[in-house]
PDB file of C-alpha atoms in Angstrom:
ATOM      1  CA  MET A   1       4.166  -9.169  22.685  1.00 93.00           C
ATOM      2  CA  LYS A   2       0.724  -7.577  23.026  1.00 96.00           C
ATOM      3  CA  ILE A   3       0.035  -4.312  21.210  1.00 97.00           C
ATOM      4  CA  LEU A   4      -3.126  -2.211  21.411  1.00 98.00           C
ATOM      5  CA  LEU A   5      -3.902  -0.188  18.266  1.00 98.00           C
ATOM      6  CA  VAL A   6      -6.296   2.728  18.809  1.00 98.00           C
ATOM      7  CA  ASP A   7      -7.387   4.540  15.644  1.00 98.00           C
ATOM      8  CA  ASP A   8     -10.822   5.337  14.244  1.00 97.00           C
ATOM      9  CA  SER A   9      -9.615   4.233  10.793  1.00 98.00           C
ATOM     10  CA  ARG A  10      -9.633   0.462  10.304  1.00 97.00           C
ATOM     11  CA  THR A  11      -7.445   0.953   7.234  1.00 97.00           C
ATOM     12  CA  MET A  12      -4.827   2.687   9.371  1.00 98.00           C
ATOM     13  CA  ARG A  13      -4.962  -0.054  12.017  1.00 98.00           C
ATOM     14  CA  ASN A  14      -4.451  -2.660   9.275  1.00 97.00           C
ATOM     15  CA  ILE A  15      -1.464  -0.736   7.897  1.00 97.00           C
ATOM     16  CA  GLN A  16       0.041  -0.566  11.389  1.00 97.00           C
ATOM     17  CA  LYS A  17      -0.565  -4.294  11.907  1.00 97.00           C
ATOM     18  CA  LYS A  18       1.136  -5.212   8.629  1.00 95.00           C
ATOM     19  CA  SER A  19       4.116  -3.035   9.537  1.00 95.00           C
ATOM     20  CA  LEU A  20       4.463  -4.408  13.078  1.00 96.00           C
ATOM     21  CA  GLU A  21       4.016  -8.078  12.172  1.00 93.00           C
ATOM     22  CA  THR A  22       7.654  -7.972  11.079  1.00 90.00           C
ATOM     23  CA  LEU A  23       8.641  -7.553  14.754  1.00 89.00           C
ATOM     24  CA  GLY A  24       7.904 -11.234  15.439  1.00 88.00           C
ATOM     25  CA  THR A  25       5.062 -12.852  17.339  1.00 90.00           C
ATOM     26  CA  VAL A  26       2.672 -10.028  18.055  1.00 93.00           C
ATOM     27  CA  GLU A  27      -0.837 -10.263  19.438  1.00 96.00           C
ATOM     28  CA  PHE A  28      -2.925  -7.261  18.434  1.00 97.00           C
ATOM     29  CA  ALA A  29      -5.988  -5.768  20.065  1.00 97.00           C
ATOM     30  CA  GLU A  30      -7.876  -2.915  18.415  1.00 97.00           C
ATOM     31  CA  ALA A  31     -10.127  -0.036  19.400  1.00 98.00           C
ATOM     32  CA  GLY A  32     -11.827   2.636  17.270  1.00 98.00           C
ATOM     33  CA  ASP A  33     -11.821   5.415  19.881  1.00 98.00           C
ATOM     34  CA  GLY A  34     -10.713   6.261  23.396  1.00 98.00           C
ATOM     35  CA  VAL A  35     -13.816   4.915  25.119  1.00 98.00           C
ATOM     36  CA  GLU A  36     -13.496   1.564  23.366  1.00 98.00           C
ATOM     37  CA  ALA A  37      -9.794   1.473  24.217  1.00 98.00           C
ATOM     38  CA  LEU A  38     -10.473   1.946  27.937  1.00 97.00           C
ATOM     39  CA  THR A  39     -12.896  -0.981  27.820  1.00 97.00           C
ATOM     40  CA  VAL A  40     -10.304  -3.168  26.091  1.00 97.00           C
ATOM     41  CA  ILE A  41      -7.618  -2.138  28.603  1.00 96.00           C
ATOM     42  CA  ALA A  42      -9.903  -2.856  31.566  1.00 95.00           C
ATOM     43  CA  GLY A  43     -10.848  -6.254  30.225  1.00 90.00           C
ATOM     44  CA  GLY A  44      -7.551  -8.061  29.979  1.00 82.00           C
ATOM     45  CA  ALA A  45      -3.853  -8.481  30.668  1.00 81.00           C
ATOM     46  CA  PRO A  46      -1.628  -5.411  30.322  1.00 91.00           C
ATOM     47  CA  PHE A  47      -0.245  -4.453  26.943  1.00 96.00           C
ATOM     48  CA  ASP A  48       3.416  -4.140  26.056  1.00 96.00           C
ATOM     49  CA  LEU A  49       2.738  -1.157  23.819  1.00 97.00           C
ATOM     50  CA  MET A  50      -0.094   1.132  22.751  1.00 98.00           C
ATOM     51  CA  LEU A  51      -0.344   3.086  19.493  1.00 98.00           C
ATOM     52  CA  VAL A  52      -2.881   5.892  19.810  1.00 98.00           C
ATOM     53  CA  ASP A  53      -4.350   8.246  17.207  1.00 98.00           C
ATOM     54  CA  TRP A  54      -5.215  11.809  18.273  1.00 97.00           C
ATOM     55  CA  ASN A  55      -8.390  12.762  16.394  1.00 95.00           C
ATOM     56  CA  MET A  56     -11.099  10.202  17.139  1.00 96.00           C
ATOM     57  CA  PRO A  57     -14.819  10.368  17.950  1.00 96.00           C
ATOM     58  CA  ASN A  58     -16.178   9.922  21.507  1.00 96.00           C
ATOM     59  CA  MET A  59     -12.798  10.295  23.229  1.00 97.00           C
ATOM     60  CA  ASN A  60      -9.692  11.616  21.522  1.00 97.00           C
ATOM     61  CA  GLY A  61      -6.196  10.226  21.947  1.00 98.00           C
ATOM     62  CA  LEU A  62      -4.969  12.954  24.280  1.00 98.00           C
ATOM     63  CA  SER A  63      -7.827  12.326  26.723  1.00 98.00           C
ATOM     64  CA  LEU A  64      -7.237   8.588  26.442  1.00 98.00           C
ATOM     65  CA  VAL A  65      -3.534   8.920  27.287  1.00 98.00           C
ATOM     66  CA  THR A  66      -4.388  11.158  30.268  1.00 98.00           C
ATOM     67  CA  LYS A  67      -6.902   8.574  31.529  1.00 98.00           C
ATOM     68  CA  VAL A  68      -4.508   5.666  31.043  1.00 97.00           C
ATOM     69  CA  ARG A  69      -1.704   7.467  32.893  1.00 97.00           C
ATOM     70  CA  GLU A  70      -3.923   7.981  35.963  1.00 97.00           C
ATOM     71  CA  LYS A  71      -3.455   4.270  36.689  1.00 94.00           C
ATOM     72  CA  ASP A  72      -0.633   3.060  34.449  1.00 95.00           C
ATOM     73  CA  LYS A  73       2.635   5.000  34.381  1.00 94.00           C
ATOM     74  CA  THR A  74       4.734   2.391  32.593  1.00 95.00           C
ATOM     75  CA  THR A  75       3.134   0.925  29.462  1.00 97.00           C
ATOM     76  CA  PRO A  76       4.828   2.634  26.509  1.00 97.00           C
ATOM     77  CA  ILE A  77       2.453   4.760  24.420  1.00 98.00           C
ATOM     78  CA  ILE A  78       3.193   6.111  20.939  1.00 98.00           C
ATOM     79  CA  MET A  79       0.942   8.799  19.492  1.00 98.00           C
ATOM     80  CA  VAL A  80       0.413   8.172  15.740  1.00 98.00           C
ATOM     81  CA  THR A  81      -1.295  11.210  14.279  1.00 97.00           C
ATOM     82  CA  THR A  82      -1.451  13.961  11.668  1.00 96.00           C
ATOM     83  CA  GLU A  83      -1.120  16.532  14.485  1.00 94.00           C
ATOM     84  CA  ALA A  84       2.342  17.884  13.767  1.00 92.00           C
ATOM     85  CA  GLU A  85       2.409  21.264  15.520  1.00 92.00           C
ATOM     86  CA  LYS A  86       5.097  21.658  18.174  1.00 92.00           C
ATOM     87  CA  GLN A  87       2.537  22.553  20.849  1.00 92.00           C
ATOM     88  CA  ARG A  88       0.550  19.380  20.149  1.00 94.00           C
ATOM     89  CA  VAL A  89       3.680  17.266  20.570  1.00 95.00           C
ATOM     90  CA  ILE A  90       4.425  19.037  23.863  1.00 96.00           C
ATOM     91  CA  ASP A  91       0.829  18.476  25.045  1.00 97.00           C
ATOM     92  CA  ALA A  92       1.072  14.788  24.186  1.00 97.00           C
ATOM     93  CA  ILE A  93       4.366  14.351  26.031  1.00 97.00           C
ATOM     94  CA  LYS A  94       2.953  16.181  29.068  1.00 97.00           C
ATOM     95  CA  ALA A  95      -0.007  13.791  29.022  1.00 98.00           C
ATOM     96  CA  GLY A  96       2.376  10.840  29.161  1.00 97.00           C
ATOM     97  CA  VAL A  97       3.172   9.808  25.601  1.00 98.00           C
ATOM     98  CA  ASN A  98       6.587   8.160  25.188  1.00 97.00           C
ATOM     99  CA  ASN A  99       7.061   8.749  21.471  1.00 97.00           C
ATOM    100  CA  TYR A 100       5.405  10.436  18.513  1.00 97.00           C
ATOM    101  CA  VAL A 101       4.871   9.352  14.882  1.00 98.00           C
ATOM    102  CA  ILE A 102       3.456  11.800  12.356  1.00 97.00           C
ATOM    103  CA  LYS A 103       1.199  10.455   9.589  1.00 97.00           C
ATOM    104  CA  PRO A 104       1.953   9.734   6.808  1.00 97.00           C
ATOM    105  CA  PHE A 105       4.722   7.299   7.712  1.00 97.00           C
ATOM    106  CA  THR A 106       6.522   4.421   6.017  1.00 96.00           C
ATOM    107  CA  PRO A 107       6.657   0.985   7.704  1.00 95.00           C
ATOM    108  CA  PRO A 108      10.399   1.380   8.495  1.00 96.00           C
ATOM    109  CA  GLN A 109       9.719   4.757  10.148  1.00 96.00           C
ATOM    110  CA  LEU A 110       7.030   3.223  12.358  1.00 97.00           C
ATOM    111  CA  ILE A 111       9.156   0.191  13.260  1.00 97.00           C
ATOM    112  CA  GLU A 112      12.124   2.405  14.131  1.00 97.00           C
ATOM    113  CA  LYS A 113       9.997   4.437  16.571  1.00 97.00           C
ATOM    114  CA  VAL A 114       8.462   1.294  18.072  1.00 97.00           C
ATOM    115  CA  ASN A 115      11.863  -0.363  18.586  1.00 96.00           C
ATOM    116  CA  ALA A 116      13.321   2.793  20.116  1.00 96.00           C
ATOM    117  CA  THR A 117      10.348   3.147  22.455  1.00 97.00           C
ATOM    118  CA  LEU A 118      10.436  -0.494  23.566  1.00 95.00           C
ATOM    119  CA  ALA A 119      14.218  -0.371  24.114  1.00 93.00           C
ATOM    120  CA  LYS A 120      13.918   2.770  26.237  1.00 90.00           C
ATOM    121  CA  SER A 121      11.065   1.240  28.212  1.00 84.00           C
ATOM    122  CA  LYS A 122      13.066  -1.961  28.918  1.00 77.00           C
ATOM    123  CA  ALA A 123      16.067   0.114  29.990  1.00 75.00           C
ATOM    124  CA  ALA A 124      13.866   2.098  32.364  1.00 72.00           C
ATOM    125  CA  VAL A 125      12.473  -1.107  33.876  1.00 68.00           C
ATOM    126  CA  ALA A 126      16.009  -2.526  34.310  1.00 70.00           C
ATOM    127  CA  VAL A 127      17.163   0.636  36.095  1.00 68.00           C
ATOM    128  CA  ALA A 128      14.105   0.566  38.371  1.00 66.00           C
ATOM    129  CA  ALA A 129      14.786  -3.084  39.262  1.00 64.00           C
TER     130      ALA A 129
ATOM    131  CA  MET B   1     -38.967  65.475 -11.570  1.00 46.00           C
ATOM    132  CA  THR B   2     -35.852  63.646 -10.765  1.00 48.00           C
ATOM    133  CA  GLN B   3     -35.237  60.071 -11.597  1.00 52.00           C
ATOM    134  CA  SER B   4     -33.423  57.803  -9.258  1.00 52.00           C
ATOM    135  CA  ALA B   5     -31.399  54.883 -10.397  1.00 51.00           C
ATOM    136  CA  THR B   6     -30.428  51.933  -8.348  1.00 55.00           C
ATOM    137  CA  VAL B   7     -26.873  50.955  -8.899  1.00 55.00           C
ATOM    138  CA  THR B   8     -25.821  47.559  -7.718  1.00 55.00           C
ATOM    139  CA  ALA B   9     -22.195  47.395  -6.794  1.00 56.00           C
ATOM    140  CA  ALA B  10     -20.405  44.690  -8.649  1.00 56.00           C
ATOM    141  CA  LYS B  11     -19.501  41.792  -6.377  1.00 55.00           C
ATOM    142  CA  PRO B  12     -15.741  41.706  -6.005  1.00 56.00           C
ATOM    143  CA  ALA B  13     -14.104  38.762  -7.654  1.00 56.00           C
ATOM    144  CA  PRO B  14     -12.998  36.132  -5.155  1.00 56.00           C
ATOM    145  CA  VAL B  15      -9.349  36.371  -4.347  1.00 58.00           C
ATOM    146  CA  LEU B  16      -6.944  33.456  -4.210  1.00 61.00           C
ATOM    147  CA  ASP B  17      -4.895  33.257  -1.045  1.00 71.00           C
ATOM    148  CA  PRO B  18      -1.556  31.903  -2.258  1.00 77.00           C
ATOM    149  CA  LYS B  19      -0.591  31.037   1.321  1.00 81.00           C
ATOM    150  CA  LEU B  20      -3.165  28.243   1.209  1.00 82.00           C
ATOM    151  CA  ILE B  21      -1.793  26.593  -1.898  1.00 90.00           C
ATOM    152  CA  VAL B  22       1.709  25.528  -0.892  1.00 93.00           C
ATOM    153  CA  PRO B  23       0.822  23.663   2.353  1.00 94.00           C
ATOM    154  CA  PHE B  24      -1.814  21.574   0.579  1.00 95.00           C
ATOM    155  CA  VAL B  25       0.362  20.867  -2.460  1.00 96.00           C
ATOM    156  CA  GLN B  26       3.202  19.731  -0.192  1.00 96.00           C
ATOM    157  CA  SER B  27       0.873  17.626   1.919  1.00 97.00           C
ATOM    158  CA  VAL B  28      -0.796  15.915  -1.057  1.00 97.00           C
ATOM    159  CA  ARG B  29       2.579  15.032  -2.548  1.00 97.00           C
ATOM    160  CA  ASN B  30       3.883  13.787   0.795  1.00 97.00           C
ATOM    161  CA  VAL B  31       0.842  11.600   1.540  1.00 97.00           C
ATOM    162  CA  PHE B  32       0.746   9.877  -1.846  1.00 97.00           C
ATOM    163  CA  GLN B  33       4.509   9.515  -2.102  1.00 97.00           C
ATOM    164  CA  THR B  34       4.805   8.061   1.411  1.00 97.00           C
ATOM    165  CA  MET B  35       1.709   5.877   1.596  1.00 96.00           C
ATOM    166  CA  VAL B  36       1.224   4.653  -1.994  1.00 93.00           C
ATOM    167  CA  ASN B  37       4.535   5.505  -3.670  1.00 94.00           C
ATOM    168  CA  LEU B  38       2.866   7.690  -6.323  1.00 96.00           C
ATOM    169  CA  GLU B  39       3.988  11.025  -7.702  1.00 97.00           C
ATOM    170  CA  THR B  40       1.336  13.743  -7.880  1.00 97.00           C
ATOM    171  CA  THR B  41       1.287  16.371 -10.629  1.00 97.00           C
ATOM    172  CA  VAL B  42      -0.420  19.596  -9.636  1.00 96.00           C
ATOM    173  CA  GLU B  43      -2.217  21.715 -12.234  1.00 95.00           C
ATOM    174  CA  ARG B  44      -2.892  25.469 -12.012  1.00 94.00           C
ATOM    175  CA  PRO B  45      -5.185  26.280  -9.025  1.00 94.00           C
ATOM    176  CA  HIS B  46      -8.419  28.171  -9.675  1.00 93.00           C
ATOM    177  CA  VAL B  47     -11.444  29.509  -7.831  1.00 93.00           C
ATOM    178  CA  LYS B  48     -14.920  27.993  -8.149  1.00 90.00           C
ATOM    179  CA  CYS B  49     -18.400  28.947  -6.939  1.00 86.00           C
ATOM    180  CA  ASP B  50     -20.191  25.706  -7.866  1.00 86.00           C
ATOM    181  CA  PRO B  51     -21.245  23.832  -4.680  1.00 89.00           C
ATOM    182  CA  CYS B  52     -20.717  20.508  -6.457  1.00 92.00           C
ATOM    183  CA  PRO B  53     -17.249  19.059  -5.965  1.00 94.00           C
ATOM    184  CA  SER B  54     -15.157  18.251  -9.031  1.00 94.00           C
ATOM    185  CA  TYR B  55     -15.732  14.477  -8.899  1.00 95.00           C
ATOM    186  CA  ASP B  56     -17.963  11.776  -7.380  1.00 96.00           C
ATOM    187  CA  VAL B  57     -16.067  10.729  -4.247  1.00 98.00           C
ATOM    188  CA  SER B  58     -15.563  13.355  -1.530  1.00 98.00           C
ATOM    189  CA  GLY B  59     -13.433  13.025   1.582  1.00 98.00           C
ATOM    190  CA  ILE B  60     -14.354  16.000   3.756  1.00 98.00           C
ATOM    191  CA  ILE B  61     -12.454  17.455   6.701  1.00 97.00           C
ATOM    192  CA  GLY B  62     -13.850  20.331   8.753  1.00 96.00           C
ATOM    193  CA  PHE B  63     -11.653  23.002  10.322  1.00 95.00           C
ATOM    194  CA  HIS B  64     -12.379  24.831  13.582  1.00 94.00           C
ATOM    195  CA  GLY B  65     -10.477  27.035  15.999  1.00 91.00           C
ATOM    196  CA  ASP B  66      -8.182  29.617  14.368  1.00 88.00           C
ATOM    197  CA  VAL B  67      -9.247  28.369  10.943  1.00 90.00           C
ATOM    198  CA  VAL B  68     -12.848  27.532  10.005  1.00 93.00           C
ATOM    199  CA  GLY B  69     -14.405  25.937   6.941  1.00 94.00           C
ATOM    200  CA  ASN B  70     -13.758  22.685   5.175  1.00 96.00           C
ATOM    201  CA  VAL B  71     -11.442  20.944   2.765  1.00 97.00           C
ATOM    202  CA  VAL B  72     -12.700  18.370   0.299  1.00 97.00           C
ATOM    203  CA  ILE B  73     -10.489  15.839  -1.418  1.00 98.00           C
ATOM    204  CA  SER B  74     -12.615  15.099  -4.475  1.00 98.00           C
ATOM    205  CA  PHE B  75     -11.679  11.913  -6.360  1.00 98.00           C
ATOM    206  CA  GLN B  76     -12.695  10.473  -9.700  1.00 97.00           C
ATOM    207  CA  MET B  77     -14.351   7.156  -8.808  1.00 97.00           C
ATOM    208  CA  SER B  78     -11.746   5.190 -10.798  1.00 97.00           C
ATOM    209  CA  ALA B  79      -8.908   7.115  -9.148  1.00 97.00           C
ATOM    210  CA  ALA B  80     -10.395   6.587  -5.685  1.00 98.00           C
ATOM    211  CA  THR B  81     -10.716   2.859  -6.329  1.00 98.00           C
ATOM    212  CA  LYS B  82      -7.078   2.534  -7.408  1.00 97.00           C
ATOM    213  CA  LEU B  83      -5.641   4.854  -4.753  1.00 97.00           C
ATOM    214  CA  VAL B  84      -7.604   3.193  -1.968  1.00 97.00           C
ATOM    215  CA  ALA B  85      -6.456  -0.266  -3.147  1.00 97.00           C
ATOM    216  CA  ALA B  86      -2.838   0.885  -3.101  1.00 96.00           C
ATOM    217  CA  PHE B  87      -3.268   2.548   0.299  1.00 97.00           C
ATOM    218  CA  ALA B  88      -5.106  -0.344   1.990  1.00 96.00           C
ATOM    219  CA  GLY B  89      -3.068  -3.047   0.287  1.00 95.00           C
ATOM    220  CA  MET B  90      -6.182  -4.738  -1.114  1.00 95.00           C
ATOM    221  CA  GLU B  91      -9.076  -4.095  -3.498  1.00 96.00           C
ATOM    222  CA  LEU B  92     -11.997  -2.467  -1.692  1.00 97.00           C
ATOM    223  CA  GLU B  93     -15.506  -2.298  -3.114  1.00 96.00           C
ATOM    224  CA  PRO B  94     -16.704   1.329  -3.547  1.00 95.00           C
ATOM    225  CA  GLY B  95     -19.454   2.154  -1.095  1.00 90.00           C
ATOM    226  CA  THR B  96     -18.368  -0.333   1.556  1.00 97.00           C
ATOM    227  CA  ALA B  97     -17.388   0.805   5.044  1.00 97.00           C
ATOM    228  CA  ASP B  98     -13.749  -0.091   4.388  1.00 97.00           C
ATOM    229  CA  PHE B  99     -13.689   1.942   1.159  1.00 98.00           C
ATOM    230  CA  THR B 100     -15.119   5.059   2.825  1.00 98.00           C
ATOM    231  CA  ASP B 101     -12.803   4.566   5.793  1.00 98.00           C
ATOM    232  CA  ALA B 102      -9.764   4.555   3.500  1.00 98.00           C
ATOM    233  CA  VAL B 103     -10.929   7.629   1.561  1.00 98.00           C
ATOM    234  CA  GLY B 104     -11.516   9.410   4.866  1.00 98.00           C
ATOM    235  CA  GLU B 105      -8.082   8.550   6.192  1.00 98.00           C
ATOM    236  CA  LEU B 106      -6.404   9.857   3.013  1.00 98.00           C
ATOM    237  CA  ALA B 107      -8.352  13.122   3.414  1.00 98.00           C
ATOM    238  CA  ASN B 108      -7.411  13.232   7.092  1.00 97.00           C
ATOM    239  CA  MET B 109      -3.701  12.927   6.341  1.00 97.00           C
ATOM    240  CA  ILE B 110      -3.783  15.541   3.566  1.00 97.00           C
ATOM    241  CA  ALA B 111      -5.691  18.115   5.632  1.00 96.00           C
ATOM    242  CA  GLY B 112      -3.733  17.290   8.771  1.00 95.00           C
ATOM    243  CA  GLY B 113      -0.423  17.698   6.972  1.00 95.00           C
ATOM    244  CA  ALA B 114      -1.402  21.145   5.717  1.00 95.00           C
ATOM    245  CA  LYS B 115      -2.950  22.264   9.009  1.00 93.00           C
ATOM    246  CA  LYS B 116       0.331  22.861  10.802  1.00 89.00           C
ATOM    247  CA  HIS B 117       1.035  25.726   8.375  1.00 88.00           C
ATOM    248  CA  LEU B 118      -2.362  27.396   8.821  1.00 86.00           C
ATOM    249  CA  GLY B 119      -2.562  28.313  12.491  1.00 72.00           C
ATOM    250  CA  ASN B 120      -1.334  27.142  15.861  1.00 71.00           C
ATOM    251  CA  ALA B 121      -4.824  26.699  17.255  1.00 83.00           C
ATOM    252  CA  ALA B 122      -6.476  25.194  14.202  1.00 88.00           C
ATOM    253  CA  SER B 123      -8.171  21.846  14.700  1.00 92.00           C
ATOM    254  CA  ILE B 124      -9.658  19.346  12.291  1.00 94.00           C
ATOM    255  CA  THR B 125     -12.700  17.100  12.538  1.00 95.00           C
ATOM    256  CA  VAL B 126     -12.810  13.383  11.915  1.00 95.00           C
ATOM    257  CA  PRO B 127     -13.432  12.796   8.195  1.00 96.00           C
ATOM    258  CA  SER B 128     -16.782  12.430   6.439  1.00 97.00           C
ATOM    259  CA  VAL B 129     -17.123  10.735   3.070  1.00 97.00           C
ATOM    260  CA  ILE B 130     -19.825  11.265   0.439  1.00 97.00           C
ATOM    261  CA  ILE B 131     -20.060   9.159  -2.724  1.00 97.00           C
ATOM    262  CA  GLY B 132     -22.407   9.900  -5.601  1.00 95.00           C
ATOM    263  CA  LYS B 133     -22.905  11.963  -8.735  1.00 94.00           C
ATOM    264  CA  GLY B 134     -23.959  15.586  -8.258  1.00 91.00           C
ATOM    265  CA  HIS B 135     -23.712  15.792  -4.494  1.00 95.00           C
ATOM    266  CA  GLN B 136     -23.167  19.254  -3.032  1.00 93.00           C
ATOM    267  CA  ILE B 137     -20.964  20.580  -0.238  1.00 93.00           C
ATOM    268  CA  ALA B 138     -22.075  23.448   2.030  1.00 92.00           C
ATOM    269  CA  ARG B 139     -19.359  26.075   1.893  1.00 93.00           C
ATOM    270  CA  LEU B 140     -18.533  29.390   3.544  1.00 92.00           C
ATOM    271  CA  SER B 141     -20.101  32.074   1.367  1.00 89.00           C
ATOM    272  CA  ASP B 142     -17.658  34.863   2.199  1.00 88.00           C
ATOM    273  CA  VAL B 143     -14.487  33.164   1.029  1.00 89.00           C
ATOM    274  CA  PRO B 144     -13.759  31.554  -2.326  1.00 90.00           C
ATOM    275  CA  CYS B 145     -13.348  27.853  -2.834  1.00 94.00           C
ATOM    276  CA  LEU B 146      -9.825  27.256  -4.053  1.00 94.00           C
ATOM    277  CA  VAL B 147      -9.419  24.205  -6.285  1.00 96.00           C
ATOM    278  CA  ILE B 148      -6.066  22.505  -6.785  1.00 96.00           C
ATOM    279  CA  PRO B 149      -6.400  19.925  -9.601  1.00 97.00           C
ATOM    280  CA  CYS B 150      -4.109  16.926  -9.138  1.00 97.00           C
ATOM    281  CA  THR B 151      -3.130  14.060 -11.413  1.00 97.00           C
ATOM    282  CA  THR B 152      -1.538  10.735 -10.561  1.00 97.00           C
ATOM    283  CA  ALA B 153      -0.906   7.555 -12.523  1.00 97.00           C
ATOM    284  CA  ALA B 154      -4.040   6.201 -10.792  1.00 96.00           C
ATOM    285  CA  GLY B 155      -6.254   9.041 -12.025  1.00 96.00           C
ATOM    286  CA  ASP B 156      -7.348  12.548 -11.133  1.00 97.00           C
ATOM    287  CA  PHE B 157      -8.536  14.224  -7.980  1.00 98.00           C
ATOM    288  CA  ALA B 158      -8.862  17.789  -6.704  1.00 98.00           C
ATOM    289  CA  VAL B 159      -8.200  19.471  -3.383  1.00 97.00           C
ATOM    290  CA  GLU B 160     -10.995  21.980  -2.754  1.00 97.00           C
ATOM    291  CA  ILE B 161     -10.176  24.430   0.018  1.00 96.00           C
ATOM    292  CA  ASN B 162     -12.869  26.642   1.530  1.00 94.00           C
ATOM    293  CA  VAL B 163     -11.408  27.953   4.774  1.00 93.00           C
ATOM    294  CA  LYS B 164     -10.681  31.291   6.396  1.00 89.00           C
ATOM    295  CA  LYS B 165      -8.513  32.411   9.267  1.00 85.00           C
ATOM    296  CA  LEU B 166     -10.448  34.136  12.023  1.00 84.00           C
ATOM    297  CA  ASN B 167      -9.528  37.646  13.125  1.00 66.00           C
ATOM    298  CA  GLY B 168      -6.606  37.703  15.478  1.00 58.00           C
ATOM    299  CA  SER B 169      -5.140  34.393  14.395  1.00 55.00           C
ATOM    300  CA  LYS B 170      -1.639  34.475  12.971  1.00 50.00           C
TER     301      LYS B 170
END
């Protein structure tokens, strides 16, 4: 499984990696902002999942998700952010986010959201096939 | 001949906005309980005018939109070192990029957690971190700086809130 972690905090990306390593064999790619993430996405094979922070320099997570969804409607994206207001969650879902994790989180909380998102994504693919 | 006297009106004492205290106290407790499994004891909040933060390590988050100003999470160096190690899962040397990154992310989560209670259209900046004795923080001059002293088993820190809601915001 390939997961792209997009967060301007390296500490937060490391915490996410440690949490998600329990899922099995996972190959991680990382980006520190939206611009860097678009470069990573353009440069390789598609990801199975993206975790995206909201507040980042250069290009924030909401703009990144909007850009990604212009070309890719299927890769599951989870917003992982401190932005907890209802309107922000609605904006993120409208932009194309599949799930939402509010910081701070525990590893089990993150894994639960990731598993739920991946299961829903697989079910959607099966229905489409 | 009449004498004139100049009377200078006494500057009103800064007023504490109690509505600011609870969101930050809840957020601080939530962040440290969730991320580093530490209980936080909160002391009595007070107002300060000194531009120097309480301690030597400052994680700073700016507010804009409905709420403007900044919030500083000011750590004792020893507390920052221990809290950052617990948060990152490894010892980090003070002053390194990883250390400042971790301090900034803690500040981000504390301010972000409180923000949802302050205004629907409030936004926060990415964090800045300053380390060093005697550094100063530029603050809004027309609102007081509210200090919430906090204690954990790892040491002390303070949440220093210098924000105001703009007219018309709820």
